[in-house]
PDB file of C-alpha atoms in Angstrom:
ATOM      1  CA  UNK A   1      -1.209   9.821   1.384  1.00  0.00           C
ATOM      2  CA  UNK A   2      -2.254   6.914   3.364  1.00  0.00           C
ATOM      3  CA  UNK A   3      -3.741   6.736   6.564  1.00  0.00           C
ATOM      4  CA  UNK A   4      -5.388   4.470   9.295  1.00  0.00           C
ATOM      5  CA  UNK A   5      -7.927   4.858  11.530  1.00  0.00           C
ATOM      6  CA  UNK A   6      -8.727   3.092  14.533  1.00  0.00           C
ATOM      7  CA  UNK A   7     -11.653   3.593  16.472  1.00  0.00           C
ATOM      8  CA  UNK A   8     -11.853   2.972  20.443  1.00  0.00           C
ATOM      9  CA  UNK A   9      -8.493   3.446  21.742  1.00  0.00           C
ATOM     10  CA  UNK A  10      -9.598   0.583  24.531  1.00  0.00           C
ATOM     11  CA  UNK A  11     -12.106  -1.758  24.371  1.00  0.00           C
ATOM     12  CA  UNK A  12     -13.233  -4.358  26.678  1.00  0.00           C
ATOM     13  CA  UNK A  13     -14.669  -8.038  26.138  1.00  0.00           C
ATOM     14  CA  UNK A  14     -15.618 -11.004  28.966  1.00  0.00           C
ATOM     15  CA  UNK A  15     -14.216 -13.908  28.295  1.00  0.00           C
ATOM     16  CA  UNK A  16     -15.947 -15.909  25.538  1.00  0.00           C
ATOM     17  CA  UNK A  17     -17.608 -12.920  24.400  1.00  0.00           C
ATOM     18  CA  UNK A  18     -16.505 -11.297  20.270  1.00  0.00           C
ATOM     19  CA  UNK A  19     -14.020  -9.692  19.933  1.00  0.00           C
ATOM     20  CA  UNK A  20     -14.090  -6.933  17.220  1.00  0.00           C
ATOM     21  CA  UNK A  21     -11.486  -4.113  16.530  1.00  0.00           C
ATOM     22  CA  UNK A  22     -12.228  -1.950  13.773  1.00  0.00           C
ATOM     23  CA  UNK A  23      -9.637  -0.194  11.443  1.00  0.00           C
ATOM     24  CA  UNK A  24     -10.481   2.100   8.470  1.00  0.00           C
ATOM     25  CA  UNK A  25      -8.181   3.167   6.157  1.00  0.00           C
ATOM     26  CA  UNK A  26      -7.851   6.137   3.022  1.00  0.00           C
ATOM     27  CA  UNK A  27      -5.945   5.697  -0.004  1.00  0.00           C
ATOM     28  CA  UNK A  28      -6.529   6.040  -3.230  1.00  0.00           C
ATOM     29  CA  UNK A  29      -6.613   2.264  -4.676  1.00  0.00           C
ATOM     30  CA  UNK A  30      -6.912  -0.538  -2.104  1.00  0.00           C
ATOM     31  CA  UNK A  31      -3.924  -0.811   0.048  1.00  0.00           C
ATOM     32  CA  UNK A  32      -2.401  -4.252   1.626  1.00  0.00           C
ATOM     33  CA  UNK A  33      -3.912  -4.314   5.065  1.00  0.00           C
ATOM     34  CA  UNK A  34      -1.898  -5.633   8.153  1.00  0.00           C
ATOM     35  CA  UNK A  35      -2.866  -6.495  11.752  1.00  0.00           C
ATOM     36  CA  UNK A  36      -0.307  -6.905  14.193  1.00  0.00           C
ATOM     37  CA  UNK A  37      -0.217  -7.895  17.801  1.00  0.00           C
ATOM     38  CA  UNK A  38       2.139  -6.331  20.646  1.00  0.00           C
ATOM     39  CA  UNK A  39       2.139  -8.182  24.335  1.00  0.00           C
ATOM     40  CA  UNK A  40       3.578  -6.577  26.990  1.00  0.00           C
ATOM     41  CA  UNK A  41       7.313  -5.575  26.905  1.00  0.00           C
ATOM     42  CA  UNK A  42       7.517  -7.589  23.285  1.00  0.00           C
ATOM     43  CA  UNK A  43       7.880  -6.346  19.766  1.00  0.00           C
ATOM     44  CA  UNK A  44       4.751  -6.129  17.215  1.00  0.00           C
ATOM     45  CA  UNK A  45       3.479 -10.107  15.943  1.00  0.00           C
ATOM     46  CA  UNK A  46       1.966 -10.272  12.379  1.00  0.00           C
ATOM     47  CA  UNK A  47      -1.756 -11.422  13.067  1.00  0.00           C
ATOM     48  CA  UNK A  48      -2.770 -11.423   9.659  1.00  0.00           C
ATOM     49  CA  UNK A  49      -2.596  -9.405   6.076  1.00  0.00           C
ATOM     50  CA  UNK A  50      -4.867  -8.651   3.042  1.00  0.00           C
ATOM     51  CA  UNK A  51      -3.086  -9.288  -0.624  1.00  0.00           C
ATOM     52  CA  UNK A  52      -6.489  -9.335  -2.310  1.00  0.00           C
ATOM     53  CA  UNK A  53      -6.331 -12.876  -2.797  1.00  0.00           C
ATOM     54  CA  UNK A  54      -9.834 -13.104  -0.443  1.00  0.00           C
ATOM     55  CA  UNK A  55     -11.626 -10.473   1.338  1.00  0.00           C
ATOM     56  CA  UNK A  56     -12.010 -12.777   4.396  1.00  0.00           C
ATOM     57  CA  UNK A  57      -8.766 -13.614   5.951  1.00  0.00           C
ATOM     58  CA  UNK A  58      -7.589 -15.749   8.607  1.00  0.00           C
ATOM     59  CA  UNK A  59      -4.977 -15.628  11.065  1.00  0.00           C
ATOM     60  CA  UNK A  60      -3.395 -16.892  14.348  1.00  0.00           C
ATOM     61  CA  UNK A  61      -4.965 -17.256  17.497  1.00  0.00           C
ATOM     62  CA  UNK A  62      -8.499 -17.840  15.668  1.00  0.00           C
ATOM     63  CA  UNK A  63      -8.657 -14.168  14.369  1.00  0.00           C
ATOM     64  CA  UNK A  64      -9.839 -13.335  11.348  1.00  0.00           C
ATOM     65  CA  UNK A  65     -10.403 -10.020   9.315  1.00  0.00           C
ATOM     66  CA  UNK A  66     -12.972  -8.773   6.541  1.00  0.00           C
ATOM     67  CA  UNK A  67     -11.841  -6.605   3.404  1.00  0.00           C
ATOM     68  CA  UNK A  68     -14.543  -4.139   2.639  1.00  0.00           C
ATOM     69  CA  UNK A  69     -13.853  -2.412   0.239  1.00  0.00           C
ATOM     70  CA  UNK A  70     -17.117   0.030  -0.136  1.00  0.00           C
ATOM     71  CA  UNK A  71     -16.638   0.442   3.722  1.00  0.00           C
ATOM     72  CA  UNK A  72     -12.889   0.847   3.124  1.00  0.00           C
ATOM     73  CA  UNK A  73     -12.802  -1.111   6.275  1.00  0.00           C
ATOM     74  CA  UNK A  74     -10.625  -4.030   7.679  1.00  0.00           C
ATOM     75  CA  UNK A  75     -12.029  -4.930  10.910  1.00  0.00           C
ATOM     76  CA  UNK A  76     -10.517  -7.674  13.087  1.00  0.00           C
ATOM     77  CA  UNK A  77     -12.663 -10.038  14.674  1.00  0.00           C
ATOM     78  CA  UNK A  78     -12.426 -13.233  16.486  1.00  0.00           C
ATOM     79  CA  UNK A  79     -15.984 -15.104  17.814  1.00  0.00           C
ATOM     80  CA  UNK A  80     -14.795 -16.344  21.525  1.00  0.00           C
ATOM     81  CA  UNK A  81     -12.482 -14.066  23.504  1.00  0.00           C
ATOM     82  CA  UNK A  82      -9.642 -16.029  25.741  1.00  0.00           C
ATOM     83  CA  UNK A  83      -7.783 -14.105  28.523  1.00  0.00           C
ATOM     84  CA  UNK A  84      -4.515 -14.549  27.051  1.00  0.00           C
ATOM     85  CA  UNK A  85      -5.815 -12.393  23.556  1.00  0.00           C
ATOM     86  CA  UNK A  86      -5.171  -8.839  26.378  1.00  0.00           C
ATOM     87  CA  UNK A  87      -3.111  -6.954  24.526  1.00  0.00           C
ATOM     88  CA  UNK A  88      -2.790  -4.004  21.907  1.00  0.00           C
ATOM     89  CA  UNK A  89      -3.648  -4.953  18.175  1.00  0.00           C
ATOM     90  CA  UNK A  90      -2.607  -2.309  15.388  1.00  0.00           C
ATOM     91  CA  UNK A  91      -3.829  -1.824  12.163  1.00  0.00           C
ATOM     92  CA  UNK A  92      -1.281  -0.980   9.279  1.00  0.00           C
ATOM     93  CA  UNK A  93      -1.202  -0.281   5.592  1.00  0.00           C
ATOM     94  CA  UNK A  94       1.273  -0.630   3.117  1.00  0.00           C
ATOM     95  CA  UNK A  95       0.875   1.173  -0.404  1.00  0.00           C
ATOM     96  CA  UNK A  96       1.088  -1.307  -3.665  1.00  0.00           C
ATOM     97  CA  UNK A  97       3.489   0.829  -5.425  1.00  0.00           C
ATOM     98  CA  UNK A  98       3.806   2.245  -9.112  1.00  0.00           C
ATOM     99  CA  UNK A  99       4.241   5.921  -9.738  1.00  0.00           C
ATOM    100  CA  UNK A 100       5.251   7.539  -6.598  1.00  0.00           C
ATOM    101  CA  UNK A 101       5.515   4.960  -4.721  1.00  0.00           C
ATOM    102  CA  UNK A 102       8.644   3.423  -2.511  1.00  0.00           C
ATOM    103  CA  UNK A 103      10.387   0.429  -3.100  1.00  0.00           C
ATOM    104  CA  UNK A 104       9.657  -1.173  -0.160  1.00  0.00           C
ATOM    105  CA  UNK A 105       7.038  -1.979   2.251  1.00  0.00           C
ATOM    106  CA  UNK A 106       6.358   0.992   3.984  1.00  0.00           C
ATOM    107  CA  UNK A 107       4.048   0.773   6.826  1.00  0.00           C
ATOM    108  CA  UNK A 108       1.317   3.576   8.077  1.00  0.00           C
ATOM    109  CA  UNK A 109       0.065   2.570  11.303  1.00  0.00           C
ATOM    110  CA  UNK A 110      -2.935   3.263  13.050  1.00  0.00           C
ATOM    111  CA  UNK A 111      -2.536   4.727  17.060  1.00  0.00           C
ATOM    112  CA  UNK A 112      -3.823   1.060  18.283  1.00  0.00           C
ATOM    113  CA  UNK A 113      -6.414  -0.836  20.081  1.00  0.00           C
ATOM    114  CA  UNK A 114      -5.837  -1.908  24.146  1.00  0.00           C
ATOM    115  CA  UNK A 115      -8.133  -4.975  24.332  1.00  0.00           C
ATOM    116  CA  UNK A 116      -8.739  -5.897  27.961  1.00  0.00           C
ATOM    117  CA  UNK A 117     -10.508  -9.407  28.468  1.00  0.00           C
ATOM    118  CA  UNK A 118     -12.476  -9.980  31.537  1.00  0.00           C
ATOM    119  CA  UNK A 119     -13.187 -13.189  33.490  1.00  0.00           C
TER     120      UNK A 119
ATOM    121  CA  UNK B   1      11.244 -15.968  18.876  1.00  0.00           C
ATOM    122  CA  UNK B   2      10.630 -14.116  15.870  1.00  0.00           C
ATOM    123  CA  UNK B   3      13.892 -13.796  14.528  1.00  0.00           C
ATOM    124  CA  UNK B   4      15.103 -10.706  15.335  1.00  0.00           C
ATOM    125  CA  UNK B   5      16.818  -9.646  18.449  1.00  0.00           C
ATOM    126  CA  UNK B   6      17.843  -6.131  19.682  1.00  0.00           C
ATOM    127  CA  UNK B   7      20.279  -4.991  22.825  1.00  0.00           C
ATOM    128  CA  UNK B   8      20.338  -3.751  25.101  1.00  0.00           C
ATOM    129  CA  UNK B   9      16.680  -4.487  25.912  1.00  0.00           C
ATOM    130  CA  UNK B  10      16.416  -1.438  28.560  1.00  0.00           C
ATOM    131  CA  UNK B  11      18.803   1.767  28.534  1.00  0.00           C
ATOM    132  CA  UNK B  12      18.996   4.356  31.099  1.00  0.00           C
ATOM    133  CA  UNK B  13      20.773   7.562  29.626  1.00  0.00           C
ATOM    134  CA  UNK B  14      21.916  10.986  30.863  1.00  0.00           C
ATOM    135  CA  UNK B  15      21.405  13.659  28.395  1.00  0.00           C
ATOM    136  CA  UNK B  16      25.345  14.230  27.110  1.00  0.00           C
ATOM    137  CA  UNK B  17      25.458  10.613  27.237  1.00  0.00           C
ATOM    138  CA  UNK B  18      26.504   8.338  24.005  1.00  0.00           C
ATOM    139  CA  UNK B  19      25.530   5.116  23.776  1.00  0.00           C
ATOM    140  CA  UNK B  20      24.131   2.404  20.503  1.00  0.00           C
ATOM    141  CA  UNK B  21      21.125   0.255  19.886  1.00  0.00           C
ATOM    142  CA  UNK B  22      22.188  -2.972  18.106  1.00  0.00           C
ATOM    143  CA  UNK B  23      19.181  -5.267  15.890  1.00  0.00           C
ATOM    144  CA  UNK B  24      20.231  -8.217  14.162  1.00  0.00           C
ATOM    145  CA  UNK B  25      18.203 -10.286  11.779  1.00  0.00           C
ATOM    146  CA  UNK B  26      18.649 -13.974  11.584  1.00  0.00           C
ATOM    147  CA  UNK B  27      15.700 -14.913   8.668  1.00  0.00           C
ATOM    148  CA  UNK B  28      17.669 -13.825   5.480  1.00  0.00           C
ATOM    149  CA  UNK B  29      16.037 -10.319   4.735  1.00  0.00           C
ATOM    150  CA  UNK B  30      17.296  -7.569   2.941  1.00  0.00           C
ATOM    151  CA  UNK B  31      15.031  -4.619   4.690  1.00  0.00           C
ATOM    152  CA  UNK B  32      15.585  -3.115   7.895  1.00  0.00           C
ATOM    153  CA  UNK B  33      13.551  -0.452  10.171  1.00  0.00           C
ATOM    154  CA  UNK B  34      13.853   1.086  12.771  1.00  0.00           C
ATOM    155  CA  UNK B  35      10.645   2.675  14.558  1.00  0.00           C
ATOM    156  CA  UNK B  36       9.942   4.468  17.620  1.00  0.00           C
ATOM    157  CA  UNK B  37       7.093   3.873  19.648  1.00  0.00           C
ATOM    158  CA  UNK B  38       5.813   6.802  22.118  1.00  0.00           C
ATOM    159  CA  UNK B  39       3.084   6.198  24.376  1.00  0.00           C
ATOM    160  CA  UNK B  40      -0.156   7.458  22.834  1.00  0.00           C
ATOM    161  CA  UNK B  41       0.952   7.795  19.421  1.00  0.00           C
ATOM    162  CA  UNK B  42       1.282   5.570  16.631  1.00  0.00           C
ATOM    163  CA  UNK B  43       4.282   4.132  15.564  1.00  0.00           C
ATOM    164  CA  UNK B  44       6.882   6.552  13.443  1.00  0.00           C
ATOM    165  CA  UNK B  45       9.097   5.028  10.954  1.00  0.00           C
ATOM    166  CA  UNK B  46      12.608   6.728  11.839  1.00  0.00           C
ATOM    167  CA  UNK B  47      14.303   4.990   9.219  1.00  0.00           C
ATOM    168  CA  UNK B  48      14.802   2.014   6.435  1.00  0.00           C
ATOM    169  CA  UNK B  49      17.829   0.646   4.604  1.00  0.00           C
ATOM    170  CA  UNK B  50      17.360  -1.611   1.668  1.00  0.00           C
ATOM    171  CA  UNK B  51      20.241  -3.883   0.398  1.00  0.00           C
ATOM    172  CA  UNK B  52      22.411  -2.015   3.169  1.00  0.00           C
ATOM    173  CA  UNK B  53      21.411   1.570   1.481  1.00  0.00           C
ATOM    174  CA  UNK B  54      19.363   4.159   3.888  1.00  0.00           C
ATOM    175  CA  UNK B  55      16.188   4.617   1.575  1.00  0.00           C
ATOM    176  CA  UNK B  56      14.313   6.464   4.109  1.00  0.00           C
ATOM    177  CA  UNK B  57      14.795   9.214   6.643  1.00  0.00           C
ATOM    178  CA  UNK B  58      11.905  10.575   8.369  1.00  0.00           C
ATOM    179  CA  UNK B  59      12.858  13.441   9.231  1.00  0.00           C
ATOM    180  CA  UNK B  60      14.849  11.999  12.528  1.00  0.00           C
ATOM    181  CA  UNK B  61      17.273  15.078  14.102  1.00  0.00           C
ATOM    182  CA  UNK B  62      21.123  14.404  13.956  1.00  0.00           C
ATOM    183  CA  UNK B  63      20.880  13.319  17.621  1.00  0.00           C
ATOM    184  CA  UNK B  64      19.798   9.692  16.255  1.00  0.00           C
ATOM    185  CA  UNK B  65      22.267   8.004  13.981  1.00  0.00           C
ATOM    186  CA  UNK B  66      21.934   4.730  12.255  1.00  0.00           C
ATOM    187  CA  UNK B  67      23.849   2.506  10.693  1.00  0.00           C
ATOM    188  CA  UNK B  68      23.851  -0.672   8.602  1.00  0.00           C
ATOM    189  CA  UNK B  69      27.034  -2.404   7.899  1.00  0.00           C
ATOM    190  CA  UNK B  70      25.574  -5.754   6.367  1.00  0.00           C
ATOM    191  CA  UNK B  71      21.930  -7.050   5.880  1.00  0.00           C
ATOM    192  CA  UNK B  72      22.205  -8.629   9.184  1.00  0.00           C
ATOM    193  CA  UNK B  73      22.662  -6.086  11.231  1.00  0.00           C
ATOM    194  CA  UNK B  74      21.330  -2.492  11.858  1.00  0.00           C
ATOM    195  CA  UNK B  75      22.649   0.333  14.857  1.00  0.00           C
ATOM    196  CA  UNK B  76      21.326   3.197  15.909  1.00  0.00           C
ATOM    197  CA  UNK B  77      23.348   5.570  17.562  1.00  0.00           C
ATOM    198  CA  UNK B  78      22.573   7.887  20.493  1.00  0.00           C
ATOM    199  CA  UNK B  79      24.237  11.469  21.422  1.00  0.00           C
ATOM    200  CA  UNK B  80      22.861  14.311  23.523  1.00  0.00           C
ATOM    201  CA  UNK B  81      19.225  12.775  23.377  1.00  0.00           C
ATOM    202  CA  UNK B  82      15.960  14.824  25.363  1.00  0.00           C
ATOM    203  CA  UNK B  83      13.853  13.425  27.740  1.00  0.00           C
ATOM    204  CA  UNK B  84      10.851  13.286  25.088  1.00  0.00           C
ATOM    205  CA  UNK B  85      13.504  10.745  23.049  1.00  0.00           C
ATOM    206  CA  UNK B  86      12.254   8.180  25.982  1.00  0.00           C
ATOM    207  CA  UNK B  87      10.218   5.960  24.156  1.00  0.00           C
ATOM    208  CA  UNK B  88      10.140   1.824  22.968  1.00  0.00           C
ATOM    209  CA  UNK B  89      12.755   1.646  20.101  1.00  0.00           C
ATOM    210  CA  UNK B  90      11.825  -1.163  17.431  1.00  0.00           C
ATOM    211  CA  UNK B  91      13.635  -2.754  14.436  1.00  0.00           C
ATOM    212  CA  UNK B  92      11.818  -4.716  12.018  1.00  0.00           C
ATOM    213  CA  UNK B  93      13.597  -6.563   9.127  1.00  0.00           C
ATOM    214  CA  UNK B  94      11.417  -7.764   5.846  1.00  0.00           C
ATOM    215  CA  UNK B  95      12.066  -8.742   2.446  1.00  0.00           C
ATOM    216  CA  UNK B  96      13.214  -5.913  -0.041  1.00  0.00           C
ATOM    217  CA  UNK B  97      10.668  -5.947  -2.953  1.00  0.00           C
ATOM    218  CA  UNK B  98      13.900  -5.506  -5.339  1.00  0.00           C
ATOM    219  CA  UNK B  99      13.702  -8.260  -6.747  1.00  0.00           C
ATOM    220  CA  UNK B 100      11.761 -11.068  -5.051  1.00  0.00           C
ATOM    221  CA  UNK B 101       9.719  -9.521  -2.767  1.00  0.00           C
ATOM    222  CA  UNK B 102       6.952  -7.331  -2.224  1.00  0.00           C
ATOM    223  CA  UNK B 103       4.681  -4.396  -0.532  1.00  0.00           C
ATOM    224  CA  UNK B 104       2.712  -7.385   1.185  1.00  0.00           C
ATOM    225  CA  UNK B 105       5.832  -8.635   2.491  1.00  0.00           C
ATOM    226  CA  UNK B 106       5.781  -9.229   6.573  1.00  0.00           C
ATOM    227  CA  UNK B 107       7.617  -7.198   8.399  1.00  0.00           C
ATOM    228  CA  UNK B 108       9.081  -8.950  11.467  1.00  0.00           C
ATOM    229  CA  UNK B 109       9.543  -6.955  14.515  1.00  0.00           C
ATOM    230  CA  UNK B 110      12.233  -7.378  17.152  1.00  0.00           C
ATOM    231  CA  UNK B 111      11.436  -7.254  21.260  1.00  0.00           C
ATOM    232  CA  UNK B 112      12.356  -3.453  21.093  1.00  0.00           C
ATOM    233  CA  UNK B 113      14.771  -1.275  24.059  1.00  0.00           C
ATOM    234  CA  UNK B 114      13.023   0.797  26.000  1.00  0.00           C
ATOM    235  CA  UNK B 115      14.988   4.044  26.255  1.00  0.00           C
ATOM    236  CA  UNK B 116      14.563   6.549  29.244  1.00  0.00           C
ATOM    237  CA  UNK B 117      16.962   9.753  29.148  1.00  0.00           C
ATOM    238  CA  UNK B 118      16.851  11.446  32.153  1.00  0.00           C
TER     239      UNK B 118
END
């Protein structure tokens, strides 16, 4: 079974400062790797997602996230912090498929990341 | 505006009360969710339907209800719900793998309704 681990439950930046949110996962073969966005009182945004085209992905808003596979680690990270990036990222996997697997994308979330962003 | 929309956004309900969540998708997906969203846990997949067929059921209890009458649209239906049902309710539509898409397909998530039964 999947599963997703992120670690700080809160974690606060200054403005300008890096941002970095880490996410680990388990599964057996590498997974497709999402991170998603949720503002206050709005639904979950797609940040960005791992296909294994590159290990190094970018997203929107400047953020950008690192495939490592030996560290089975997806980290989000983005170099200047801006006030309006306070909000609560999540981490989520989604198995490839084959034998055993569903049809569709199911997603394993991780319990999520409050970034707060001080002035 | 990401494409999917869901009513009512807030809901107040008694506990014998019965009342319906409506989502509808407006970017041509096949795939619908819904999730529930609890404060301080993750987010639990409730349910799925794929080209309009329930594919997934999560163990929900018979107090939730959904249905699906066309790829566009997805309820979920509400009857003698607990307190600990309060929670953020959220539908997400994608692309069914069968036959174009796949696993990395985005899911995209509506604003949610925040349920409170009293």
């Amino acid at each position: 079974a999947q599963s997703v681990t992120q670690l700080g439950s809160h974690v606060s930046v200054s403005e300008g400062a890096l941002v970095l949110l880490r996410c680990n996962y388990s599964s057996s073969v590498p997974p497709y790797l999402f991170w998603y966005v949720q503002y206050p009182n709005q639904g979950l945004q797609l940040l960005l997602k791992y296909t294994s085209a590159a290990t190094l992905v970018k997203g929107i808003n400047g953020f950008e996230a690192e495939f490592k596979k030996s560290e089975t680690s997806f980290h989000l990270t983005k170099p200047s912090a801006h006030m309006s990036d306070a909000a609560e990222y999540f981490c989520a996997v989604s198995d490839r498929g084959g034998a055993g697997g569903t049809s569709y994308g199911k997603l394993t979330f991780g319990q999520g990341t409050i970034l707060t962003v001080h002035p | 505006e990401t494409g999917v929309t869901q009513t009512p956004r807030h809901l107040v309900m008694g506990m014998t009360n019965k009342k319906s969540l409506k989502c509808e998708q407006h970017l041509g997906h096949n795939a619908m969710y819904w999730y529930k969203q609890s404060a301080k846990k993750p987010l639990e997949l409730m349910f799925v339907y794929s080209l309009e067929e329930r594919v997934e059921n999560n163990s929900v209890p018979s107090r939730f209800s959904p249905e699906c009458p066309n790829s566009s649209h997805l309820f979920l239906h509400l009857h003698t719900l607990q307190p600990e049902d309060s929670a953020l309710y959220l539908c997400a539509s994608s692309q069914d793998p069968r036959p174009w898409g796949s696993r990395a397909d985005t899911q995209y998530f509506g604003p949610g309704t925040r349920l409170t039964v009293l």
